[in-house]
Structures are given as structure tokens and as C-alpha cells.
PDB file of C-alpha atoms and ligand atoms in Angstrom:
ATOM      1  CA  MET A  93     -10.162 -12.590   3.202  1.00  0.00           C
ATOM      2  CA  ILE A  94      -6.290 -12.411   3.240  1.00  0.00           C
ATOM      3  CA  THR A  95      -4.389 -13.589   6.851  1.00  0.00           C
ATOM      4  CA  ILE A  96      -1.101 -12.786   7.622  1.00  0.00           C
ATOM      5  CA  GLN A  97       0.537 -14.703  10.090  1.00  0.00           C
ATOM      6  CA  ASN A  98       3.629 -14.299  12.393  1.00  0.00           C
ATOM      7  CA  ILE A  99       6.231 -12.328  10.193  1.00  0.00           C
ATOM      8  CA  HIS A 100       9.693 -11.825  10.589  1.00  0.00           C
ATOM      9  CA  LYS A 101      11.995 -10.096   9.334  1.00  0.00           C
ATOM     10  CA  THR A 102      16.211  -9.738   9.864  1.00  0.00           C
ATOM     11  CA  PHE A 103      18.114  -6.942   8.265  1.00  0.00           C
ATOM     12  CA  GLY A 104      21.513  -8.179   9.272  1.00  0.00           C
ATOM     13  CA  ASN A 105      21.269  -8.946  13.264  1.00  0.00           C
ATOM     14  CA  HIS A 106      18.645  -6.451  13.803  1.00  0.00           C
ATOM     15  CA  PRO A 107      14.784  -7.807  13.825  1.00  0.00           C
ATOM     16  CA  ILE A 108      12.909  -5.087  12.222  1.00  0.00           C
ATOM     17  CA  LEU A 109       9.760  -7.621  12.434  1.00  0.00           C
ATOM     18  CA  LYS A 110       9.273  -9.541  15.178  1.00  0.00           C
ATOM     19  CA  GLY A 111       6.113 -11.974  14.609  1.00  0.00           C
ATOM     20  CA  ILE A 112       3.231  -9.826  12.964  1.00  0.00           C
ATOM     21  CA  ASP A 113      -0.328 -10.997  12.673  1.00  0.00           C
ATOM     22  CA  LEU A 114      -3.073  -9.350  11.033  1.00  0.00           C
ATOM     23  CA  THR A 115      -6.050 -10.458   8.787  1.00  0.00           C
ATOM     24  CA  ILE A 116      -8.018  -8.290   6.505  1.00  0.00           C
ATOM     25  CA  GLU A 117     -10.937  -8.694   5.567  1.00  0.00           C
ATOM     26  CA  ARG A 118     -12.164  -8.811   1.820  1.00  0.00           C
ATOM     27  CA  GLY A 119     -13.416  -5.052   1.166  1.00  0.00           C
ATOM     28  CA  GLN A 120     -11.687  -3.608   4.384  1.00  0.00           C
ATOM     29  CA  VAL A 121      -9.428  -0.695   4.753  1.00  0.00           C
ATOM     30  CA  VAL A 122      -6.391  -0.933   7.413  1.00  0.00           C
ATOM     31  CA  VAL A 123      -4.802   1.669   8.446  1.00  0.00           C
ATOM     32  CA  ILE A 124      -1.364   1.294   9.874  1.00  0.00           C
ATOM     33  CA  LEU A 125       0.402   4.287  12.852  1.00  0.00           C
ATOM     34  CA  GLY A 126       3.640   4.528  14.119  1.00  0.00           C
ATOM     35  CA  PRO A 127       6.809   5.977  15.087  1.00  0.00           C
ATOM     36  CA  SER A 128       9.391   6.339  12.281  1.00  0.00           C
ATOM     37  CA  GLY A 129      11.387   2.994  12.025  1.00  0.00           C
ATOM     38  CA  SER A 130       8.502   0.946  13.336  1.00  0.00           C
ATOM     39  CA  GLY A 131       8.670  -1.316   9.921  1.00  0.00           C
ATOM     40  CA  LYS A 132       5.560   0.261   8.213  1.00  0.00           C
ATOM     41  CA  THR A 133       7.380  -0.163   5.159  1.00  0.00           C
ATOM     42  CA  THR A 134       9.398  -3.460   5.287  1.00  0.00           C
ATOM     43  CA  LEU A 135       5.166  -5.022   6.287  1.00  0.00           C
ATOM     44  CA  LEU A 136       4.426  -3.416   3.099  1.00  0.00           C
ATOM     45  CA  ARG A 137       7.160  -4.218   1.284  1.00  0.00           C
ATOM     46  CA  CYS A 138       6.792  -8.255   2.745  1.00  0.00           C
ATOM     47  CA  LEU A 139       3.264  -8.101   1.619  1.00  0.00           C
ATOM     48  CA  ASN A 140       4.548  -7.255  -1.718  1.00  0.00           C
ATOM     49  CA  ALA A 141       7.801  -9.809  -1.900  1.00  0.00           C
ATOM     50  CA  LEU A 142       9.572  -6.901  -2.852  1.00  0.00           C
ATOM     51  CA  GLU A 143      11.641  -7.664   1.132  1.00  0.00           C
ATOM     52  CA  MET A 144      11.443 -11.524   1.919  1.00  0.00           C
ATOM     53  CA  PRO A 145      10.683 -12.054   5.412  1.00  0.00           C
ATOM     54  CA  GLU A 146      12.419 -15.037   6.945  1.00  0.00           C
ATOM     55  CA  GLN A 147       9.691 -16.463   8.531  1.00  0.00           C
ATOM     56  CA  GLY A 148       5.705 -15.947   8.060  1.00  0.00           C
ATOM     57  CA  ILE A 149       2.859 -16.973   6.011  1.00  0.00           C
ATOM     58  CA  ILE A 150       0.955 -14.436   3.631  1.00  0.00           C
ATOM     59  CA  SER A 151      -2.665 -15.929   2.282  1.00  0.00           C
ATOM     60  CA  PHE A 152      -4.739 -14.002   0.001  1.00  0.00           C
ATOM     61  CA  GLN A 153      -8.265 -16.299  -0.065  1.00  0.00           C
ATOM     62  CA  ASN A 154     -10.344 -13.486  -1.826  1.00  0.00           C
ATOM     63  CA  ARG A 155      -9.918 -15.116  -5.195  1.00  0.00           C
ATOM     64  CA  GLU A 156      -7.760 -18.251  -6.224  1.00  0.00           C
ATOM     65  CA  GLU A 157      -6.254 -19.375  -3.227  1.00  0.00           C
ATOM     66  CA  LEU A 158      -2.379 -18.281  -2.566  1.00  0.00           C
ATOM     67  CA  THR A 159      -0.897 -19.420   0.109  1.00  0.00           C
ATOM     68  CA  VAL A 160       3.190 -18.643   0.763  1.00  0.00           C
ATOM     69  CA  ASP A 161       4.969 -19.867   3.171  1.00  0.00           C
ATOM     70  CA  PHE A 162       7.836 -18.105   3.407  1.00  0.00           C
ATOM     71  CA  SER A 163      10.270 -20.667   5.629  1.00  0.00           C
ATOM     72  CA  GLN A 164      10.208 -22.611   2.476  1.00  0.00           C
ATOM     73  CA  LYS A 165      12.333 -21.959  -0.472  1.00  0.00           C
ATOM     74  CA  LEU A 166      10.058 -19.965  -2.641  1.00  0.00           C
ATOM     75  CA  THR A 167      10.247 -20.496  -6.374  1.00  0.00           C
ATOM     76  CA  LYS A 168      10.671 -17.235  -8.866  1.00  0.00           C
ATOM     77  CA  ASN A 169       6.704 -18.406  -9.732  1.00  0.00           C
ATOM     78  CA  THR A 170       5.691 -18.441  -6.222  1.00  0.00           C
ATOM     79  CA  ILE A 171       7.300 -14.694  -5.633  1.00  0.00           C
ATOM     80  CA  LEU A 172       5.922 -13.336  -8.948  1.00  0.00           C
ATOM     81  CA  ALA A 173       2.303 -14.602  -7.769  1.00  0.00           C
ATOM     82  CA  LEU A 174       2.588 -12.756  -4.741  1.00  0.00           C
ATOM     83  CA  ARG A 175       3.433  -9.512  -6.306  1.00  0.00           C
ATOM     84  CA  ARG A 176       0.677  -9.964  -8.915  1.00  0.00           C
ATOM     85  CA  ARG A 177      -1.717  -9.782  -5.425  1.00  0.00           C
ATOM     86  CA  SER A 178      -1.338  -6.736  -4.316  1.00  0.00           C
ATOM     87  CA  GLY A 179      -0.901  -2.872  -5.984  1.00  0.00           C
ATOM     88  CA  MET A 180       1.702  -0.896  -4.368  1.00  0.00           C
ATOM     89  CA  VAL A 181       1.704   3.241  -3.751  1.00  0.00           C
ATOM     90  CA  PHE A 182       4.810   4.890  -3.033  1.00  0.00           C
ATOM     91  CA  GLN A 183       5.306   7.840  -0.594  1.00  0.00           C
ATOM     92  CA  ASN A 184       7.741   9.513  -3.971  1.00  0.00           C
ATOM     93  CA  TYR A 185       5.724   7.978  -6.713  1.00  0.00           C
ATOM     94  CA  ASN A 186       7.908   6.174  -8.267  1.00  0.00           C
ATOM     95  CA  LEU A 187       6.933   6.756 -11.957  1.00  0.00           C
ATOM     96  CA  PHE A 188       9.160   5.977 -15.342  1.00  0.00           C
ATOM     97  CA  PRO A 189      10.160   9.657 -15.611  1.00  0.00           C
ATOM     98  CA  HIS A 190      10.864   8.773 -19.665  1.00  0.00           C
ATOM     99  CA  LYS A 191       7.447   7.434 -19.902  1.00  0.00           C
ATOM    100  CA  THR A 192       4.019   9.359 -20.001  1.00  0.00           C
ATOM    101  CA  ALA A 193       1.089   8.762 -17.639  1.00  0.00           C
ATOM    102  CA  LEU A 194      -0.995   6.359 -20.292  1.00  0.00           C
ATOM    103  CA  GLU A 195       2.762   4.637 -20.606  1.00  0.00           C
ATOM    104  CA  ASN A 196       3.172   4.321 -17.288  1.00  0.00           C
ATOM    105  CA  VAL A 197      -0.358   2.719 -16.607  1.00  0.00           C
ATOM    106  CA  MET A 198       0.135   0.508 -19.218  1.00  0.00           C
ATOM    107  CA  GLU A 199       3.715  -0.624 -18.447  1.00  0.00           C
ATOM    108  CA  GLY A 200       2.298  -3.758 -15.552  1.00  0.00           C
ATOM    109  CA  PRO A 201      -0.152  -5.089 -17.905  1.00  0.00           C
ATOM    110  CA  VAL A 202       2.033  -5.083 -21.103  1.00  0.00           C
ATOM    111  CA  PHE A 203       5.594  -6.034 -19.477  1.00  0.00           C
ATOM    112  CA  VAL A 204       4.604  -7.845 -16.455  1.00  0.00           C
ATOM    113  CA  GLN A 205       1.456  -9.533 -17.156  1.00  0.00           C
ATOM    114  CA  GLY A 206       2.715  -9.777 -20.932  1.00  0.00           C
ATOM    115  CA  LYS A 207      -1.159  -8.543 -22.075  1.00  0.00           C
ATOM    116  CA  LYS A 208      -1.137  -6.422 -25.702  1.00  0.00           C
ATOM    117  CA  GLU A 209      -0.896  -3.344 -25.771  1.00  0.00           C
ATOM    118  CA  SER A 210      -3.983  -2.625 -28.019  1.00  0.00           C
ATOM    119  CA  ASP A 211      -5.798  -4.623 -25.344  1.00  0.00           C
ATOM    120  CA  VAL A 212      -4.666  -2.563 -22.499  1.00  0.00           C
ATOM    121  CA  ARG A 213      -4.778   0.509 -23.435  1.00  0.00           C
ATOM    122  CA  PRO A 214      -8.573   1.360 -23.383  1.00  0.00           C
ATOM    123  CA  GLN A 215      -8.379  -0.620 -19.530  1.00  0.00           C
ATOM    124  CA  ALA A 216      -5.572   1.942 -18.707  1.00  0.00           C
ATOM    125  CA  ILE A 217      -7.359   5.492 -20.220  1.00  0.00           C
ATOM    126  CA  ALA A 218     -10.464   3.798 -17.923  1.00  0.00           C
ATOM    127  CA  LEU A 219      -8.073   3.717 -15.036  1.00  0.00           C
ATOM    128  CA  LEU A 220      -7.062   7.514 -15.869  1.00  0.00           C
ATOM    129  CA  GLU A 221     -10.154   9.009 -16.022  1.00  0.00           C
ATOM    130  CA  LYS A 222     -11.124   7.431 -12.762  1.00  0.00           C
ATOM    131  CA  VAL A 223      -8.119   8.948 -10.666  1.00  0.00           C
ATOM    132  CA  GLY A 224      -9.072  12.394 -12.641  1.00  0.00           C
ATOM    133  CA  LEU A 225      -6.448  12.161 -15.342  1.00  0.00           C
ATOM    134  CA  GLY A 226      -8.282  11.919 -18.730  1.00  0.00           C
ATOM    135  CA  ASP A 227      -7.205  14.527 -20.106  1.00  0.00           C
ATOM    136  CA  LYS A 228      -3.682  14.022 -18.833  1.00  0.00           C
ATOM    137  CA  ILE A 229      -3.052  10.882 -20.746  1.00  0.00           C
ATOM    138  CA  ASN A 230       0.297  11.856 -22.747  1.00  0.00           C
ATOM    139  CA  HIS A 231       1.885  14.294 -19.958  1.00  0.00           C
ATOM    140  CA  TYR A 232       5.449  12.814 -18.574  1.00  0.00           C
ATOM    141  CA  PRO A 233       5.669  13.278 -15.007  1.00  0.00           C
ATOM    142  CA  PHE A 234       7.787  16.285 -14.835  1.00  0.00           C
ATOM    143  CA  GLN A 235       4.442  18.163 -16.219  1.00  0.00           C
ATOM    144  CA  LEU A 236       1.869  17.174 -13.628  1.00  0.00           C
ATOM    145  CA  SER A 237       2.062  18.348 -10.489  1.00  0.00           C
ATOM    146  CA  GLY A 238       2.825  16.094  -7.287  1.00  0.00           C
ATOM    147  CA  GLY A 239      -0.672  14.796  -6.289  1.00  0.00           C
ATOM    148  CA  GLN A 240      -1.277  14.205 -10.275  1.00  0.00           C
ATOM    149  CA  GLN A 241       1.807  11.961 -10.531  1.00  0.00           C
ATOM    150  CA  GLN A 242       0.579  10.548  -7.311  1.00  0.00           C
ATOM    151  CA  ARG A 243      -2.887  10.074  -9.132  1.00  0.00           C
ATOM    152  CA  VAL A 244      -0.857   8.764 -11.915  1.00  0.00           C
ATOM    153  CA  GLY A 245       0.372   6.339  -9.120  1.00  0.00           C
ATOM    154  CA  ILE A 246      -2.493   4.612  -8.098  1.00  0.00           C
ATOM    155  CA  ALA A 247      -4.085   4.002 -11.366  1.00  0.00           C
ATOM    156  CA  ARG A 248      -0.798   2.149 -12.068  1.00  0.00           C
ATOM    157  CA  ALA A 249      -0.752   0.332  -9.269  1.00  0.00           C
ATOM    158  CA  LEU A 250      -4.551  -0.801  -9.910  1.00  0.00           C
ATOM    159  CA  ALA A 251      -4.183  -1.912 -13.579  1.00  0.00           C
ATOM    160  CA  ILE A 252      -3.282  -5.077 -12.683  1.00  0.00           C
ATOM    161  CA  GLN A 253      -6.072  -5.932 -11.441  1.00  0.00           C
ATOM    162  CA  PRO A 254      -4.590  -6.757  -8.047  1.00  0.00           C
ATOM    163  CA  GLU A 255      -6.744  -8.146  -4.895  1.00  0.00           C
ATOM    164  CA  LEU A 256      -4.629  -5.646  -2.522  1.00  0.00           C
ATOM    165  CA  MET A 257      -4.015  -2.061  -2.168  1.00  0.00           C
ATOM    166  CA  LEU A 258      -0.890  -1.384  -0.577  1.00  0.00           C
ATOM    167  CA  PHE A 259      -0.788   2.715  -0.067  1.00  0.00           C
ATOM    168  CA  ASP A 260       3.139   3.713   1.671  1.00  0.00           C
ATOM    169  CA  GLU A 261       2.244   7.316   3.262  1.00  0.00           C
ATOM    170  CA  PRO A 262       0.874   8.387  -0.373  1.00  0.00           C
ATOM    171  CA  THR A 263       0.562  12.059   0.333  1.00  0.00           C
ATOM    172  CA  SER A 264       3.521  12.752   3.048  1.00  0.00           C
ATOM    173  CA  ALA A 265       5.774  14.099   0.037  1.00  0.00           C
ATOM    174  CA  LEU A 266       2.875  16.485  -1.236  1.00  0.00           C
ATOM    175  CA  ASP A 267       2.371  20.178  -0.847  1.00  0.00           C
ATOM    176  CA  PRO A 268      -0.790  20.146   1.725  1.00  0.00           C
ATOM    177  CA  GLU A 269      -2.822  21.941  -1.134  1.00  0.00           C
ATOM    178  CA  LEU A 270      -1.913  18.595  -3.053  1.00  0.00           C
ATOM    179  CA  VAL A 271      -3.593  16.376  -0.418  1.00  0.00           C
ATOM    180  CA  GLN A 272      -6.728  16.360  -0.510  1.00  0.00           C
ATOM    181  CA  GLU A 273      -7.401  15.242  -4.251  1.00  0.00           C
ATOM    182  CA  VAL A 274      -5.065  12.022  -3.517  1.00  0.00           C
ATOM    183  CA  LEU A 275      -7.175  11.553  -0.229  1.00  0.00           C
ATOM    184  CA  ASN A 276      -9.923  11.458  -2.234  1.00  0.00           C
ATOM    185  CA  THR A 277      -8.750   9.464  -5.207  1.00  0.00           C
ATOM    186  CA  MET A 278      -8.394   6.389  -1.998  1.00  0.00           C
ATOM    187  CA  LYS A 279     -11.737   7.290  -0.582  1.00  0.00           C
ATOM    188  CA  SER A 280     -13.740   6.516  -3.307  1.00  0.00           C
ATOM    189  CA  LEU A 281     -11.473   3.474  -4.349  1.00  0.00           C
ATOM    190  CA  ALA A 282     -12.467   2.207  -0.443  1.00  0.00           C
ATOM    191  CA  LYS A 283     -15.877   2.799  -1.659  1.00  0.00           C
ATOM    192  CA  GLU A 284     -15.850   1.312  -4.575  1.00  0.00           C
ATOM    193  CA  GLY A 285     -14.793  -1.863  -2.014  1.00  0.00           C
ATOM    194  CA  TRP A 286     -11.169  -2.246  -2.810  1.00  0.00           C
ATOM    195  CA  THR A 287      -9.616  -4.195  -0.324  1.00  0.00           C
ATOM    196  CA  MET A 288      -6.615  -1.703   1.201  1.00  0.00           C
ATOM    197  CA  VAL A 289      -3.637  -1.439   3.875  1.00  0.00           C
ATOM    198  CA  VAL A 290      -2.631   2.092   4.236  1.00  0.00           C
ATOM    199  CA  VAL A 291       0.288   3.376   6.237  1.00  0.00           C
ATOM    200  CA  THR A 292      -0.616   7.140   6.814  1.00  0.00           C
ATOM    201  CA  HIS A 293      -0.731   9.860   9.466  1.00  0.00           C
ATOM    202  CA  GLU A 294      -3.812  11.225   8.069  1.00  0.00           C
ATOM    203  CA  ILE A 295      -6.304  10.709  10.990  1.00  0.00           C
ATOM    204  CA  LYS A 296      -9.203  12.445   9.378  1.00  0.00           C
ATOM    205  CA  PHE A 297      -8.810   9.696   6.368  1.00  0.00           C
ATOM    206  CA  ALA A 298      -8.639   7.441   8.970  1.00  0.00           C
ATOM    207  CA  LEU A 299     -11.545   8.275  11.065  1.00  0.00           C
ATOM    208  CA  ASP A 300     -13.767   8.545   7.605  1.00  0.00           C
ATOM    209  CA  VAL A 301     -12.489   5.610   5.871  1.00  0.00           C
ATOM    210  CA  ALA A 302     -10.485   3.300   7.846  1.00  0.00           C
ATOM    211  CA  ASP A 303     -12.485  -0.826   9.445  1.00  0.00           C
ATOM    212  CA  LYS A 304      -9.024  -1.034  11.588  1.00  0.00           C
ATOM    213  CA  VAL A 305      -6.529   1.190  12.599  1.00  0.00           C
ATOM    214  CA  VAL A 306      -2.955  -0.691  13.489  1.00  0.00           C
ATOM    215  CA  VAL A 307      -0.482   0.813  15.694  1.00  0.00           C
ATOM    216  CA  MET A 308       2.973  -0.638  15.240  1.00  0.00           C
ATOM    217  CA  ASP A 309       6.328   0.265  17.287  1.00  0.00           C
ATOM    218  CA  GLY A 310       9.623  -1.567  17.151  1.00  0.00           C
ATOM    219  CA  GLY A 311       8.627  -4.202  15.075  1.00  0.00           C
ATOM    220  CA  GLU A 312       5.558  -5.596  16.757  1.00  0.00           C
ATOM    221  CA  ILE A 313       1.744  -4.415  16.463  1.00  0.00           C
ATOM    222  CA  VAL A 314       1.252  -3.039  19.835  1.00  0.00           C
ATOM    223  CA  GLU A 315      -2.559  -2.759  18.702  1.00  0.00           C
ATOM    224  CA  GLN A 316      -5.458  -2.288  16.746  1.00  0.00           C
ATOM    225  CA  GLY A 317      -9.237  -1.477  16.704  1.00  0.00           C
ATOM    226  CA  SER A 318     -11.838   0.792  15.437  1.00  0.00           C
ATOM    227  CA  ALA A 319     -10.320   4.366  14.398  1.00  0.00           C
ATOM    228  CA  GLN A 320     -12.813   5.812  17.166  1.00  0.00           C
ATOM    229  CA  ASP A 321     -11.770   3.551  19.860  1.00  0.00           C
ATOM    230  CA  LEU A 322      -8.131   3.920  18.624  1.00  0.00           C
ATOM    231  CA  PHE A 323      -8.366   7.199  18.534  1.00  0.00           C
ATOM    232  CA  ASN A 324     -10.223   7.973  21.731  1.00  0.00           C
ATOM    233  CA  HIS A 325      -9.625   5.659  23.739  1.00  0.00           C
ATOM    234  CA  PRO A 326      -6.015   4.302  22.904  1.00  0.00           C
ATOM    235  CA  LYS A 327      -4.962   2.041  25.452  1.00  0.00           C
ATOM    236  CA  HIS A 328      -1.393   0.824  25.429  1.00  0.00           C
ATOM    237  CA  PRO A 329       1.035   3.615  26.694  1.00  0.00           C
ATOM    238  CA  ARG A 330       3.274   3.230  23.385  1.00  0.00           C
ATOM    239  CA  THR A 331      -0.180   4.254  21.561  1.00  0.00           C
ATOM    240  CA  GLN A 332      -0.749   7.038  23.746  1.00  0.00           C
ATOM    241  CA  LYS A 333       2.618   8.229  23.305  1.00  0.00           C
ATOM    242  CA  PHE A 334       2.556   8.481  19.458  1.00  0.00           C
ATOM    243  CA  LEU A 335      -0.820   9.761  19.139  1.00  0.00           C
ATOM    244  CA  GLN A 336       0.404  13.179  21.204  1.00  0.00           C
ATOM    245  CA  GLN A 337       3.456  13.364  19.069  1.00  0.00           C
ATOM    246  CA  ILE A 338       1.440  13.422  15.972  1.00  0.00           C
ATOM    247  CA  ARG A 339      -1.416  15.300  17.362  1.00  0.00           C
ATOM    248  CA  VAL A 340       1.892  18.433  18.250  1.00  0.00           C
ATOM    249  CA  ALA A 341       3.126  18.576  14.899  1.00  0.00           C
TER     250      ALA A 341
HETATM  251  N1  ATP B 225      17.211  -2.145   3.437  1.00  0.00           N
HETATM  252  C1  ATP B 225      17.047  -2.179   4.928  1.00  0.00           C
HETATM  253  N2  ATP B 225      18.288  -3.106   5.066  1.00  0.00           N
HETATM  254  C2  ATP B 225      19.082  -2.564   6.244  1.00  0.00           C
HETATM  255  N3  ATP B 225      18.149  -1.976   7.023  1.00  0.00           N
HETATM  256  C3  ATP B 225      16.876  -1.520   6.912  1.00  0.00           C
HETATM  257  C4  ATP B 225      15.896  -1.590   5.630  1.00  0.00           C
HETATM  258  N4  ATP B 225      15.037  -1.160   5.041  1.00  0.00           N
HETATM  259  C5  ATP B 225      14.583  -0.890   6.829  1.00  0.00           C
HETATM  260  N5  ATP B 225      15.543  -0.794   7.497  1.00  0.00           N
HETATM  261  C6  ATP B 225      15.652  -0.507   8.937  1.00  0.00           C
HETATM  262  O1  ATP B 225      14.276  -1.346   9.848  1.00  0.00           O
HETATM  263  C7  ATP B 225      13.425  -0.203  10.156  1.00  0.00           C
HETATM  264  C8  ATP B 225      12.070  -0.163   9.499  1.00  0.00           C
HETATM  265  O2  ATP B 225      12.514   0.044   9.169  1.00  0.00           O
HETATM  266  P1  ATP B 225      11.065   1.286   8.066  1.00  0.00           P
HETATM  267  O3  ATP B 225      11.285   1.703   7.322  1.00  0.00           O
HETATM  268  O4  ATP B 225       9.855   0.081   7.565  1.00  0.00           O
HETATM  269  O5  ATP B 225      10.664   1.794   8.569  1.00  0.00           O
HETATM  270  P2  ATP B 225       8.664   2.808   8.826  1.00  0.00           P
HETATM  271  O6  ATP B 225       8.362   2.547  10.194  1.00  0.00           O
HETATM  272  O7  ATP B 225       8.662   2.896   7.664  1.00  0.00           O
HETATM  273  O8  ATP B 225       9.437   4.132   9.077  1.00  0.00           O
HETATM  274  P3  ATP B 225       8.604   5.809   8.603  1.00  0.00           P
HETATM  275  O9  ATP B 225       7.838   6.325   9.427  1.00  0.00           O
HETATM  276  O10 ATP B 225       9.766   6.239   9.072  1.00  0.00           O
HETATM  277  O11 ATP B 225       8.803   5.549   6.877  1.00  0.00           O
HETATM  278  C9  ATP B 225      14.716   1.176  10.416  1.00  0.00           C
HETATM  279  O12 ATP B 225      15.565   0.952  11.439  1.00  0.00           O
HETATM  280  C10 ATP B 225      15.443   0.957   9.294  1.00  0.00           C
HETATM  281  O13 ATP B 225      16.572   1.731   8.984  1.00  0.00           O
HETATM  282 MG1   MG B 226       8.144   3.967   5.990  1.00  0.00          MG
END
């Protein structure tokens, strides 16, 4: 289980996350929905210690327990340990443009985890095969489609063998015909039992794959439940309003 308690994050004097509580069971897929500016990306970045909350506790309990209390002063080692628990997939892929697909995937294990390149290479190739890119390992990002680049991004996040995979609108920058290949890759990860938090507006994906859907608005979780319940019987007026907007769009 991964538990998130009372996360607060402020930018300047704007409170952006106002006490987020969330529990993620091992192997669960949690989909986060919510209007632009509601704090979804900020929450993912806090989970991965790319942003430092002022307050709150994150506890990873699926492997060796790691509990981080952000109200304490954290050491560099604690921050690194937290970062290694999750792999992040970004909206705009964030690949290194001057590195091949294979080099992008090997980067984390080699440069962050200090593993030997020769040990990491077979695993990196296997990950690229898993995301359907076994024939593209020596291609540079500019030689790949958006969907292919995003699948390299997924393989790269998997390469550090994280306890949690974080996806921030992984398909929103893609042309419509490329969305499905990325969603299918994510579906197969869910089937393999990866624990995933996915920010997305893909309702069908949420209905097919999510164990839990969470709606954020104004830096708070306003509602959570099963995808079926939430889409068919949204309780909170802000959830109803948001669902209307994305259905019309
Ligand atoms: N580094 C930053 N400095 C200052 N303000 C920030 C920073 N990052 C985010 N914010 C602000 O925090 C709020 C939440 O932003 P966030 O990116 O988390 O929203 P979001 O829910 O991911 O939105 P979207 O759906 O548009 O991606 C916004 O008002 C944004 O302007
Ligand atoms: Mg965002």
C-alpha cells in the first residue's frame, strides 16, 4: 500500500494543494481527473519529490517501507530514495534528444542508480520490446512518432523498477490516431500488476482500467470512487460540472 496524508503545497502565497489524502493499494490503477489548474501535476510532482510539499506524509509499504514526513528537514538521501520509488511519464515525453531510445532507457539505471551499462543493456532492450519498440532501439527521438516517443518514455520510467508509476496526461500531446497505442501499453502494465497513478481525461481508459477515480478541484480531492459510480452517479456538484465539460469537449 502507498499512503499519502495531508499534503500541502504552496507556490508563493498561493496554496495549490490543500491537504491531499489518498491511499493506493498494491497493483491498483488510480485515475486522477480535474479541471486545469486544480493541482494534478503538482500532486504527481510531490509524490516524486520533484516538488517539496511544506507538510504531509508519504509512505511506501509495498517493498521495504519508506516513510517521508515533509514537515521535517529531509536529507538528500531521503529525497533520492523517494525519487527512486516512482517512475514518471510526462505529457511531452521529456526524452533526451541527443540520445537513442536505448540510451534514454538506460540513463536512469546507469547515471542515477550507478549500474553497469553492460548489465543494464539487456533489461533496457527487453523493456523497449515490451512497449513494442524492439526494432527502434537505436532511433533518436526525432526519428520516432509521438506515440513511439511516449512509449520510450514509459520504458524509461519502468527501467528504475519503481514501486509506483506516475503518468501525467501521457496521451494529451498525441495526435488522435496515436493515443490508443499508448493507452494499450498502459493497459498491459496494469494487467501485469503495476501500481499506477494516471492523470488523464480518457474516460474509456478509466472505465476499463481504473480501480479508483479521484476528482480534484482547487487543490482538494472533492470525490473518489469506482469509475462506474463516479461517471454515472457523480455526487459532488463540482464533479458533475467537470464531467459535463469534458463530455461536451
Ligand atoms: N512552479 C510553479 N510556480 C508557481 N505556480 C505554479 C507552479 N507550478 C504550478 N503552479 C500553479 O499551481 C496551480 C496548479 O497547477 P498544476 O500544474 O498542478 O495544475 P493541473 O491540474 O495539472 O492543470 P492542467 O490540467 O492544466 O495540467 C496552477 O495555478 C499553476 O499556475
Ligand atoms: Mg497538469
